[in-house]
Amino acid sequence: ELEKIRLLQITDKIDVETIQNAVTDNSHFDVFALVDSFLAGNHQRSIRILNNLAAEDTEPTLVLWALTRELRTMAEMANQVKKGISLATLFPKYRVWEKRQPQVRAFIQRHQPESCCNLLLHAACIDRMIKGAEVGNVWDELQRLVLLVQNSLAR
């Protein structure tokens, strides 16, 4: 990989960002990598993963399932936090691994329960598109869902 980067690099300096971009572009992603990126709020990486999943003919139903499953959990946790229950208490209850705790904590800090509900409503619209009950481009709407996580209007 370093040799490829060196050959493609216009300047002499190879930094961490260049390496991450090159490795990410050549990586195979799964829906779980998307969910982790989604929770962390890294919309650029999330869109890149989503585009790779689409290019690999991943079923949009699987992608939506993974995102919706996490959104439901985040909505429940956000409701509990709003009631005064600490995340430290909720992590074992919702089986949030230590490695994922920073991402979940960041998501909960960025989103109120109402924002999670709005995101779930958008996911329901995507589900209707997948089933043919609504017209639209499913992959475009999945991208929009990922971007709504960053948008202050989703809060």
CSV table of C-alpha atoms in Angstrom, one decimal:
chain,number,residue,atom,x,y,z
A,1,GLU,CA,0.0,0.0,0.0
A,2,LEU,CA,2.8,2.4,0.8
A,3,GLU,CA,4.4,1.8,-2.6
A,4,LYS,CA,1.1,2.5,-4.3
A,5,ILE,CA,0.7,5.7,-2.3
A,6,ARG,CA,4.2,6.8,-3.1
A,7,LEU,CA,3.6,6.2,-6.8
A,8,LEU,CA,0.3,8.1,-6.8
A,9,GLN,CA,1.5,10.9,-4.5
A,10,ILE,CA,2.1,14.3,-6.2
A,11,THR,CA,4.2,15.7,-3.3
A,12,ASP,CA,7.0,14.1,-1.4
A,13,LYS,CA,5.2,14.2,2.0
A,14,ILE,CA,2.9,11.2,2.8
A,15,ASP,CA,0.8,12.0,5.9
A,16,VAL,CA,-1.7,10.0,7.9
A,17,GLU,CA,-4.7,11.4,6.0
A,18,THR,CA,-3.2,10.3,2.7
A,19,ILE,CA,-2.7,6.8,4.1
A,20,GLN,CA,-6.2,6.6,5.6
A,21,ASN,CA,-7.8,7.7,2.3
A,22,ALA,CA,-5.8,5.3,0.2
A,23,VAL,CA,-6.5,2.3,2.5
A,24,THR,CA,-10.2,3.3,2.9
A,25,ASP,CA,-10.6,3.5,-0.9
A,26,ASN,CA,-9.3,-0.1,-1.3
A,27,SER,CA,-11.1,-1.6,1.6
A,28,HIS,CA,-14.1,-3.9,1.7
A,29,PHE,CA,-16.7,-2.6,4.1
A,30,ASP,CA,-19.7,-4.1,5.8
A,31,VAL,CA,-22.8,-2.6,7.4
A,32,PHE,CA,-21.2,-2.7,10.8
A,33,ALA,CA,-18.4,-0.4,9.7
A,34,LEU,CA,-21.1,1.9,8.4
A,35,VAL,CA,-22.9,1.8,11.7
A,36,ASP,CA,-19.7,2.6,13.7
A,37,SER,CA,-18.9,5.5,11.4
A,38,PHE,CA,-22.6,6.7,11.5
A,39,LEU,CA,-22.6,6.7,15.3
A,40,ALA,CA,-19.3,8.5,15.4
A,41,GLY,CA,-20.7,11.3,13.2
A,42,ASN,CA,-18.1,10.8,10.5
A,43,HIS,CA,-20.3,11.6,7.6
A,44,GLN,CA,-17.6,11.6,5.0
A,45,ARG,CA,-16.4,8.1,5.9
A,46,SER,CA,-20.1,7.0,6.2
A,47,ILE,CA,-20.9,8.2,2.7
A,48,ARG,CA,-17.8,6.5,1.3
A,49,ILE,CA,-18.7,3.2,3.0
A,50,LEU,CA,-22.3,3.6,1.8
A,51,ASN,CA,-21.1,4.1,-1.8
A,52,ASN,CA,-18.9,1.0,-1.5
A,53,LEU,CA,-21.8,-1.0,-0.2
A,54,ALA,CA,-24.0,0.1,-3.1
A,55,ALA,CA,-21.2,-0.7,-5.6
A,56,GLU,CA,-20.9,-4.2,-4.1
A,57,ASP,CA,-24.6,-4.7,-4.6
A,58,THR,CA,-25.3,-5.0,-0.9
A,59,GLU,CA,-29.0,-5.2,-0.3
A,60,PRO,CA,-30.3,-1.8,0.9
A,61,THR,CA,-32.7,-3.7,3.3
A,62,LEU,CA,-29.6,-4.9,5.2
A,63,VAL,CA,-28.1,-1.5,5.3
A,64,LEU,CA,-31.4,0.1,6.6
A,65,TRP,CA,-31.8,-2.7,9.1
A,66,ALA,CA,-28.4,-2.1,10.6
A,67,LEU,CA,-28.9,1.7,10.8
A,68,THR,CA,-32.4,1.4,12.1
A,69,ARG,CA,-31.5,-1.1,14.8
A,70,GLU,CA,-28.8,1.3,16.1
A,71,LEU,CA,-31.2,4.3,15.9
A,72,ARG,CA,-33.8,2.5,18.0
A,73,THR,CA,-31.2,1.7,20.6
A,74,MET,CA,-29.9,5.3,20.6
A,75,ALA,CA,-33.5,6.6,21.0
A,76,GLU,CA,-34.1,4.3,24.0
A,77,MET,CA,-30.8,5.3,25.5
A,78,ALA,CA,-31.4,9.0,24.9
A,79,ASN,CA,-34.7,8.7,26.6
A,80,GLN,CA,-33.1,7.1,29.6
A,81,VAL,CA,-30.4,9.7,29.8
A,82,LYS,CA,-33.1,12.4,29.6
A,83,LYS,CA,-34.6,10.8,32.7
A,84,GLY,CA,-31.3,11.1,34.5
A,85,ILE,CA,-29.9,7.6,34.1
A,86,SER,CA,-26.2,7.7,33.5
A,87,LEU,CA,-24.6,6.2,30.4
A,88,ALA,CA,-22.3,4.2,32.6
A,89,THR,CA,-25.4,2.4,33.9
A,90,LEU,CA,-26.9,2.0,30.4
A,91,PHE,CA,-23.9,0.6,28.6
A,92,PRO,CA,-24.1,-2.9,30.3
A,93,LYS,CA,-27.9,-2.9,29.9
A,94,TYR,CA,-27.7,-2.3,26.2
A,95,ARG,CA,-24.5,-4.4,25.8
A,96,VAL,CA,-22.4,-1.5,24.5
A,97,TRP,CA,-18.8,-2.8,24.3
A,98,GLU,CA,-16.1,-0.6,25.8
A,99,LYS,CA,-14.6,0.0,22.3
A,100,ARG,CA,-18.0,1.4,21.1
A,101,GLN,CA,-18.7,3.5,24.2
A,102,PRO,CA,-17.1,6.7,22.9
A,103,GLN,CA,-19.1,6.6,19.7
A,104,VAL,CA,-22.4,6.0,21.5
A,105,ARG,CA,-21.6,8.7,24.0
A,106,ALA,CA,-20.9,11.2,21.3
A,107,PHE,CA,-24.1,10.3,19.5
A,108,ILE,CA,-26.2,10.6,22.6
A,109,GLN,CA,-24.6,14.0,23.4
A,110,ARG,CA,-25.4,15.3,19.9
A,111,HIS,CA,-29.0,14.0,19.7
A,112,GLN,CA,-32.0,14.3,21.8
A,113,PRO,CA,-34.7,11.6,21.8
A,114,GLU,CA,-36.8,13.7,19.5
A,115,SER,CA,-34.0,13.8,16.9
A,116,CYS,CA,-33.6,10.0,17.1
A,117,CYS,CA,-37.4,9.8,16.4
A,118,ASN,CA,-37.0,12.1,13.4
A,119,LEU,CA,-34.2,9.9,12.0
A,120,LEU,CA,-36.4,6.8,12.6
A,121,LEU,CA,-39.2,8.5,10.7
A,122,HIS,CA,-36.9,9.0,7.7
A,123,ALA,CA,-35.8,5.4,8.0
A,124,ALA,CA,-39.4,4.3,7.8
A,125,CYS,CA,-39.8,6.4,4.6
A,126,ILE,CA,-36.8,4.5,3.1
A,127,ASP,CA,-38.4,1.2,4.2
A,128,ARG,CA,-41.5,2.1,2.2
A,129,MET,CA,-39.4,2.9,-0.8
A,130,ILE,CA,-37.6,-0.4,-0.6
A,131,LYS,CA,-41.1,-2.1,-0.5
A,132,GLY,CA,-42.4,-0.1,-3.4
A,133,ALA,CA,-45.0,1.9,-1.4
A,134,GLU,CA,-43.2,5.2,-2.0
A,135,VAL,CA,-41.2,6.5,-5.0
A,136,GLY,CA,-37.6,7.5,-4.6
A,137,ASN,CA,-34.0,6.4,-4.9
A,138,VAL,CA,-33.2,4.3,-1.8
A,139,TRP,CA,-29.5,4.8,-1.9
A,140,ASP,CA,-29.9,8.6,-2.2
A,141,GLU,CA,-32.2,8.5,0.8
A,142,LEU,CA,-29.8,6.3,2.8
A,143,GLN,CA,-27.1,9.0,2.1
A,144,ARG,CA,-29.5,11.6,3.2
A,145,LEU,CA,-30.2,9.7,6.5
A,146,VAL,CA,-26.4,9.6,7.1
A,147,LEU,CA,-26.1,13.3,6.5
A,148,LEU,CA,-29.1,14.1,8.7
A,149,VAL,CA,-27.2,12.7,11.6
A,150,GLN,CA,-24.8,15.7,11.1
A,151,ASN,CA,-27.5,18.2,10.4
A,152,SER,CA,-28.6,20.4,13.3
A,153,LEU,CA,-32.2,20.2,11.9
A,154,ALA,CA,-32.2,16.5,13.0
A,155,ARG,CA,-31.7,17.6,16.6
